[in-house]
Short mmCIF file of C-alpha atoms and ligand atoms in Angstrom, two decimals:
data_model
loop_
_atom_site.label_atom_id
_atom_site.label_comp_id
_atom_site.label_asym_id
_atom_site.label_seq_id
_atom_site.Cartn_x
_atom_site.Cartn_y
_atom_site.Cartn_z
CA UNK M 264 11.51 5.83 -17.48
CA UNK M 265 9.63 3.41 -15.21
CA UNK M 266 6.04 2.25 -15.80
CA UNK M 267 5.26 2.44 -12.07
CA UNK M 268 6.50 5.09 -9.64
CA UNK M 269 6.01 4.48 -5.92
CA UNK M 270 6.35 7.51 -3.66
CA UNK M 271 6.48 6.40 -0.05
CA UNK M 272 8.17 5.34 3.13
CA UNK M 273 11.20 3.26 3.97
CA UNK M 274 11.23 1.86 7.51
CA UNK M 275 13.90 -0.39 9.01
CA UNK M 276 11.98 -3.14 10.85
CA UNK M 277 13.59 -4.36 14.08
CA UNK M 278 11.59 -7.42 15.08
CA UNK M 279 12.02 -9.08 18.48
CA UNK M 280 10.38 -12.29 19.66
CA UNK M 281 10.04 -13.01 23.36
CA UNK M 282 7.84 -15.47 25.26
CA UNK M 283 6.14 -12.81 27.40
CA UNK M 284 6.11 -9.03 26.94
CA UNK M 285 8.39 -7.27 29.44
CA UNK M 286 6.54 -5.34 32.13
CA UNK M 287 7.46 -1.64 32.51
CA UNK M 288 11.02 -1.48 33.89
CA UNK M 289 11.73 -5.14 33.05
CA UNK M 290 14.20 -6.57 30.47
CA UNK M 291 13.68 -9.92 28.76
CA UNK M 292 15.84 -12.09 26.54
CA UNK M 293 14.47 -12.72 23.07
CA UNK M 294 15.46 -13.27 19.46
CA UNK M 295 15.97 -10.58 16.84
CA UNK M 296 15.32 -10.28 13.10
CA UNK M 297 15.98 -7.03 11.25
CA UNK M 298 14.47 -6.45 7.82
CA UNK M 299 13.62 -3.71 5.32
CA UNK M 300 10.05 -2.44 5.40
CA UNK M 301 7.83 0.62 5.20
CA UNK M 302 4.60 0.66 3.21
CA UNK M 303 5.97 2.45 0.17
CA UNK M 304 9.12 0.37 0.05
CA UNK M 305 7.23 -2.93 0.42
CA UNK M 306 4.89 -1.95 -2.41
CA UNK M 307 7.78 -0.96 -4.67
CA UNK M 308 9.65 -4.22 -3.98
CA UNK M 309 6.48 -6.23 -4.71
CA UNK M 310 5.87 -4.41 -7.99
CA UNK M 311 9.51 -4.77 -9.09
CA UNK M 312 9.67 -8.50 -8.26
CA UNK M 313 6.56 -8.97 -10.42
CA UNK M 314 8.45 -7.78 -13.47
CA UNK M 315 7.00 -4.25 -13.80
CA UNK M 316 9.59 -1.52 -14.36
CA UNK M 317 9.42 0.37 -11.07
CA UNK M 318 11.01 3.45 -9.48
CA UNK M 319 10.89 3.96 -5.70
CA UNK M 320 11.05 7.54 -4.41
CA UNK M 321 11.63 7.96 -0.68
CA UNK M 322 13.82 9.45 2.02
CA UNK M 323 16.41 8.02 4.43
CA UNK M 324 18.89 9.41 6.96
CA UNK M 325 22.65 9.53 6.57
CA UNK M 326 23.09 6.52 8.87
CA UNK M 327 23.54 2.76 8.98
CA UNK M 328 19.85 1.98 8.27
CA UNK M 329 19.88 4.35 5.30
CA UNK M 330 22.99 2.57 3.98
CA UNK M 331 21.13 -0.74 4.49
CA UNK M 332 18.23 0.54 2.39
CA UNK M 333 20.66 1.44 -0.41
CA UNK M 334 22.31 -1.98 -0.22
CA UNK M 335 18.93 -3.72 -0.38
CA UNK M 336 17.75 -1.80 -3.48
CA UNK M 337 21.13 -2.49 -5.13
CA UNK M 338 20.78 -6.20 -4.33
CA UNK M 339 17.27 -6.25 -5.80
CA UNK M 340 18.24 -4.09 -8.81
CA UNK M 341 15.32 -1.86 -7.85
CA UNK M 342 15.75 1.68 -9.24
CA UNK M 343 15.40 4.12 -6.34
CA UNK M 344 15.65 7.88 -5.97
CA UNK M 345 16.45 8.21 -2.28
CA UNK M 346 16.65 11.67 -0.74
CA UNK M 347 19.24 11.66 2.05
CA UNK M 348 18.20 13.81 5.00
CA UNK M 349 21.44 14.52 6.94
CA UNK M 350 19.70 15.74 10.11
CA UNK M 351 17.09 13.00 10.41
CA UNK M 352 17.35 9.31 11.27
CA UNK M 353 16.15 6.67 8.84
CA UNK M 354 12.71 5.51 9.97
CA UNK M 355 12.68 2.49 12.25
CA UNK M 356 10.05 0.25 13.82
CA UNK M 357 10.46 -1.65 17.06
CA UNK M 358 8.23 -4.74 16.74
CA UNK M 359 7.94 -7.03 19.75
CA UNK M 360 5.99 -10.28 19.28
CA UNK M 361 5.10 -12.61 22.17
CA UNK M 362 4.44 -16.37 22.14
CA UNK M 363 0.72 -15.76 21.47
CA UNK M 364 1.55 -13.83 18.28
CA UNK M 365 0.46 -10.51 19.83
CA UNK M 366 2.64 -7.53 18.95
CA UNK M 367 3.68 -4.16 20.34
CA UNK M 368 4.98 -1.73 17.73
CA UNK M 369 6.52 1.73 17.87
CA UNK M 370 7.35 3.38 14.53
CA UNK M 371 9.53 6.49 14.25
CA UNK M 372 8.94 7.98 10.78
CA UNK M 373 12.22 9.97 10.83
CA UNK M 374 13.32 10.97 7.33
CA UNK M 375 9.97 9.98 5.74
CA UNK M 376 8.39 13.09 7.26
CA UNK M 377 11.05 15.18 5.50
CA UNK M 378 10.61 13.84 1.97
CA UNK M 379 10.55 17.18 0.18
CA UNK M 380 8.49 18.69 -2.62
CA UNK M 381 11.82 19.74 -4.18
CA UNK M 382 12.86 16.09 -4.40
CA UNK M 383 9.50 15.22 -5.98
CA UNK M 384 9.82 18.14 -8.41
CA UNK M 385 13.28 16.93 -9.44
CA UNK M 386 11.56 13.68 -10.53
CA UNK M 387 8.67 15.40 -12.31
CA UNK M 388 9.52 13.81 -15.68
CA UNK M 389 9.54 10.29 -14.17
CA UNK M 390 6.11 10.74 -12.56
CA UNK M 391 4.66 12.38 -15.66
CA UNK M 392 5.86 9.58 -17.94
CA UNK M 393 4.77 6.69 -15.68
CA UNK M 394 1.60 4.71 -16.34
CA UNK M 395 0.86 4.48 -12.66
CA UNK M 396 1.78 6.30 -9.43
CA UNK M 397 1.31 4.57 -6.07
CA UNK M 398 1.22 6.52 -2.77
CA UNK M 399 0.36 5.87 0.87
CA UNK M 400 0.13 8.21 3.89
CA UNK M 401 3.34 7.28 5.73
CA UNK M 402 5.52 10.05 4.21
CA UNK M 403 5.44 13.84 4.18
CA UNK M 404 1.95 14.93 3.15
CA UNK M 405 3.21 17.85 1.06
CA UNK M 406 5.49 15.56 -1.01
CA UNK M 407 2.73 12.97 -1.46
CA UNK M 408 0.25 15.64 -2.53
CA UNK M 409 2.74 17.09 -5.02
CA UNK M 410 3.43 13.69 -6.56
CA UNK M 411 -0.31 13.04 -6.96
CA UNK M 412 -0.83 16.48 -8.53
CA UNK M 413 1.95 15.88 -11.08
CA UNK M 414 0.50 12.47 -11.94
CA UNK M 415 -3.01 13.85 -12.28
CA UNK M 416 -2.01 16.60 -14.67
CA UNK M 417 -0.12 14.13 -16.87
CA UNK M 418 -2.62 11.26 -17.19
CA UNK M 419 -0.62 8.98 -14.91
CA UNK M 420 -3.15 6.74 -13.12
CA UNK M 421 -3.00 7.30 -9.35
CA UNK M 422 -3.42 4.61 -6.70
CA UNK M 423 -3.71 5.81 -3.09
CA UNK M 424 -3.44 3.24 -0.32
CA UNK M 425 -4.76 5.27 2.65
CA UNK M 426 -2.50 3.52 5.17
CA UNK M 427 -1.54 3.83 7.94
CA UNK M 428 -4.79 5.72 8.34
CA UNK M 429 -4.30 9.08 10.07
CA UNK M 430 -5.64 12.61 10.29
CA UNK M 431 -3.23 13.92 7.66
CA UNK M 432 -5.46 12.62 4.86
CA UNK M 433 -7.08 15.62 3.18
CA UNK M 434 -9.79 16.28 0.64
CA UNK M 435 -7.10 17.67 -1.71
CA UNK M 436 -5.36 14.32 -1.61
CA UNK M 437 -8.61 12.45 -2.22
CA UNK M 438 -9.40 14.57 -5.24
CA UNK M 439 -6.25 13.34 -6.99
CA UNK M 440 -7.08 9.67 -6.62
CA UNK M 441 -8.15 7.31 -9.42
CA UNK M 442 -8.02 4.07 -7.42
CA UNK M 443 -8.41 4.05 -3.63
CA UNK M 444 -7.37 0.84 -1.82
CA UNK M 445 -8.41 0.90 1.86
CA UNK M 446 -9.02 -2.07 4.15
CA UNK M 447 -12.31 -2.03 6.10
CA UNK M 448 -11.12 0.06 9.05
CA UNK M 449 -9.28 2.54 6.85
CA UNK M 450 -12.42 3.01 4.74
CA UNK M 451 -14.60 3.73 7.78
CA UNK M 452 -12.09 6.25 9.17
CA UNK M 453 -11.68 7.97 5.84
CA UNK M 454 -15.42 8.22 5.19
CA UNK M 455 -16.16 9.60 8.67
CA UNK M 456 -13.20 11.88 9.28
CA UNK M 457 -12.16 13.06 5.82
CA UNK M 458 -15.34 12.91 3.77
CA UNK M 459 -17.82 13.45 6.64
CA UNK M 460 -19.98 10.58 5.39
CA UNK M 461 -21.65 8.46 8.03
CA UNK M 462 -21.42 4.75 7.32
CA UNK M 463 -22.11 1.82 9.65
CA UNK M 464 -19.07 0.30 11.45
CA UNK M 465 -19.99 -3.10 10.01
CA UNK M 466 -20.73 -1.76 6.50
CA UNK M 467 -18.92 -4.68 4.84
CA UNK M 468 -21.54 -7.11 6.17
CA UNK M 469 -24.19 -5.44 3.95
CA UNK M 470 -25.20 -6.83 0.54
CA UNK M 471 -22.89 -6.05 -2.38
CA UNK M 472 -25.14 -3.34 -3.89
CA UNK M 473 -25.16 -1.45 -0.56
CA UNK M 474 -21.35 -1.75 -0.21
CA UNK M 475 -21.09 -0.34 -3.74
CA UNK M 476 -23.28 2.60 -2.67
CA UNK M 477 -21.00 3.29 0.31
CA UNK M 478 -17.94 3.15 -1.94
CA UNK M 479 -19.54 5.59 -4.40
CA UNK M 480 -19.92 8.11 -1.54
CA UNK M 481 -16.10 8.40 -1.51
CA UNK M 482 -16.45 10.13 -4.88
CA UNK M 483 -13.39 8.53 -6.46
CA UNK M 484 -13.46 6.60 -9.74
CA UNK M 485 -12.64 3.20 -8.25
CA UNK M 486 -12.56 1.85 -4.70
CA UNK M 487 -10.93 -1.51 -4.03
CA UNK M 488 -11.69 -2.66 -0.48
CA UNK M 489 -9.26 -5.28 0.76
CA UNK M 490 -11.01 -7.72 3.06
CA UNK M 491 -8.22 -9.92 4.48
CA UNK M 492 -8.98 -13.63 4.12
CA UNK M 493 -12.25 -12.70 2.38
CA UNK M 494 -10.37 -11.26 -0.62
CA UNK M 495 -11.51 -7.92 -1.99
CA UNK M 496 -14.47 -5.88 -3.27
CA UNK M 497 -14.22 -3.66 -6.35
CA UNK M 498 -16.52 -0.68 -6.98
CA UNK M 499 -16.45 1.62 -10.04
CA UNK M 500 -18.27 4.92 -9.62
CA UNK M 501 -20.27 5.83 -12.76
CA UNK M 502 -20.80 9.40 -11.49
CA UNK M 503 -17.09 10.27 -11.72
CA UNK M 504 -16.52 12.02 -15.02
CA UNK M 505 -14.37 10.11 -17.47
CA UNK M 506 -14.09 7.01 -15.26
CA UNK M 507 -12.35 4.63 -17.71
CA UNK M 508 -13.44 1.54 -15.81
CA UNK M 509 -17.23 2.00 -15.83
CA UNK M 510 -17.57 -0.21 -18.89
CA UNK M 511 -16.70 -3.11 -16.61
CA UNK M 512 -19.19 -4.58 -14.13
CA UNK M 513 -19.89 -1.75 -11.65
CA UNK M 514 -19.05 -3.92 -8.62
CA UNK M 515 -17.82 -7.41 -7.83
CA UNK M 516 -15.97 -9.51 -5.28
CA UNK M 517 -12.87 -11.66 -5.71
CA UNK M 518 -12.35 -14.40 -3.11
CA UNK M 519 -8.97 -14.75 -1.41
CA UNK M 520 -6.78 -17.54 -2.76
CA UNK M 521 -6.69 -20.73 -0.71
CA UNK M 522 -3.31 -20.77 1.07
CA UNK M 523 -2.04 -21.62 4.55
CA UNK M 524 -1.41 -18.06 5.74
CA UNK M 525 1.31 -17.83 8.40
CA UNK M 526 2.15 -14.09 8.42
CA UNK M 527 -0.32 -11.54 7.05
CA UNK M 528 1.83 -8.46 7.80
CA UNK M 529 2.47 -6.66 4.54
CA UNK M 530 -0.45 -8.36 2.75
CA UNK M 531 -1.98 -4.97 1.95
CA UNK M 532 1.38 -3.79 0.59
CA UNK M 533 1.68 -6.90 -1.58
CA UNK M 534 -1.83 -6.20 -2.89
CA UNK M 535 -1.00 -2.60 -3.85
CA UNK M 536 2.32 -3.47 -5.48
CA UNK M 537 0.57 -6.34 -7.24
CA UNK M 538 -2.22 -4.08 -8.44
CA UNK M 539 0.20 -1.55 -9.94
CA UNK M 540 2.12 -4.35 -11.68
CA UNK M 541 -1.16 -5.95 -12.79
CA UNK M 542 -2.38 -2.67 -14.27
CA UNK M 543 0.75 -2.46 -16.44
CA UNK M 544 0.40 -6.11 -17.52
CA UNK M 545 -3.35 -5.94 -18.22
CA UNK M 546 -3.98 -2.25 -19.01
CA UNK M 547 -7.40 -2.91 -20.54
CA UNK M 548 -8.67 -5.47 -18.05
CA UNK M 549 -8.90 -4.09 -14.51
CA UNK M 550 -10.61 -7.22 -13.16
CA UNK M 551 -7.65 -9.30 -14.38
CA UNK M 552 -5.23 -6.89 -12.67
CA UNK M 553 -7.24 -7.29 -9.45
CA UNK M 554 -7.09 -11.09 -9.66
CA UNK M 555 -3.33 -10.80 -10.12
CA UNK M 556 -3.02 -8.52 -7.05
CA UNK M 557 -5.20 -10.86 -5.00
CA UNK M 558 -2.90 -13.79 -5.82
CA UNK M 559 0.24 -11.76 -5.07
CA UNK M 560 -1.18 -10.72 -1.67
CA UNK M 561 -2.31 -14.25 -0.81
CA UNK M 562 1.13 -15.69 -1.63
CA UNK M 563 2.83 -13.03 0.52
CA UNK M 564 0.95 -14.37 3.59
CA UNK M 565 2.76 -17.70 3.30
CA UNK M 566 6.18 -16.13 4.07
CA UNK M 567 7.57 -14.21 7.05
CA UNK M 568 8.55 -10.55 6.85
CA UNK M 569 7.28 -7.76 4.61
CA UNK M 570 9.55 -6.59 1.74
CA UNK M 571 11.40 -9.90 1.79
CA UNK M 572 8.07 -11.84 1.66
CA UNK M 573 7.00 -10.43 -1.70
CA UNK M 574 6.54 -13.16 -4.36
CA UNK M 575 8.17 -13.13 -7.79
CA UNK M 576 6.39 -13.07 -11.15
CA UNK M 577 7.30 -16.77 -11.49
CA UNK M 578 5.67 -17.64 -8.14
CA UNK M 579 2.45 -15.97 -9.26
CA UNK M 580 2.47 -17.67 -12.68
CA UNK M 581 3.08 -21.04 -11.02
CA UNK M 582 0.03 -20.46 -8.84
CA UNK M 583 -2.04 -19.60 -11.91
CA UNK M 584 -2.44 -15.93 -10.89
P1 ADP C 42 -4.06 -5.02 5.26
O1 ADP C 42 -2.78 -5.80 5.40
O2 ADP C 42 -3.85 -3.67 4.65
O3 ADP C 42 -4.95 -5.00 6.46
P2 ADP C 42 -5.83 -7.05 4.19
O4 ADP C 42 -5.74 -7.76 5.51
O5 ADP C 42 -7.18 -6.60 3.76
O6 ADP C 42 -4.86 -5.80 4.12
O7 ADP C 42 -5.20 -8.01 3.10
C1 ADP C 42 -4.86 -7.57 1.81
C2 ADP C 42 -5.07 -8.67 0.82
O8 ADP C 42 -4.23 -9.79 1.17
C3 ADP C 42 -6.47 -9.24 0.78
O9 ADP C 42 -7.31 -8.46 -0.04
C4 ADP C 42 -6.20 -10.63 0.18
O10 ADP C 42 -6.02 -10.52 -1.22
C5 ADP C 42 -4.86 -11.01 0.80
N1 ADP C 42 -5.00 -11.81 2.04
C6 ADP C 42 -5.00 -11.35 3.32
N2 ADP C 42 -5.16 -12.38 4.20
C7 ADP C 42 -5.24 -13.50 3.45
C8 ADP C 42 -5.40 -14.90 3.76
N3 ADP C 42 -5.52 -15.34 5.03
N4 ADP C 42 -5.45 -15.79 2.72
C9 ADP C 42 -5.33 -15.37 1.43
N5 ADP C 42 -5.19 -14.06 1.08
C10 ADP C 42 -5.14 -13.14 2.07
#
């Protein structure tokens, strides 16, 4: 049984570089780099490379990209329970980047939308025995909700990364969350559209005590706001019954590590995978797990790609993380 179970998306990234974006109706010559991705998959790869025993649960189509996903997990020795959806394509993202680093992206979620509750139920024992479950909102909502419910009723700590932020987030989902890990824009959306709490659009510019108050309005035990090159902000809500982390400082910031960032795509995924791995390494010291995640995420920004950019346990140790 794995310590960390990640339920989430696999997406085949198809990345093109071209000097100038084509105009409608125009074709342009560029270069091409395929790679495995998807928020859930990236987070599982990060966690696994950091030495935590990890199981990825996701869905792919019966096609060449699905076969590629299977080859990649085999190559990484990452345990994966992949549901094959015969009538759906494996998810794919068309990413076009121009010479100014701007991008145009279309993602087709394909099989991820068909990850079934039956598949989740068939892995009930794995989720129930895990120390930590990590989810996002890029896969079927019913399957994600079921996984969170199983975790909750079996004392498996739940991490929800509310990304990519969308209307499918529900109160039911929020009520199953122990640790919520939004970036600034995801937090604003979630507060306004899911929790009907009005917070300023520049809430993160407020003093730390006020940011803590905003986080407490989410009514989950712990909120970890990721703040890009400013690191992260941690808030433990004392009003949530049985919050195991309230004995720590109620709120604090951790600065980003000092690196020459060249590609920040997937930094949030590295952070979440790193946090799950950190929580298994330092089960009684959440702040230490956060420092670990912050280092993992910072190191991921020094490499291109997403899943393939995730650092190893050795890389993090070398950096002193
Ligand atoms: P997302 O990718 O979800 O938008 P963020 O941009 O907030 O997430 O980044 C996630 C984490 O990655 C940050 O909390 C931080 O730890 C790390 N990070 C992001 N950008 C940098 C950077 N330029 N230098 C160092 N660390 C970074």
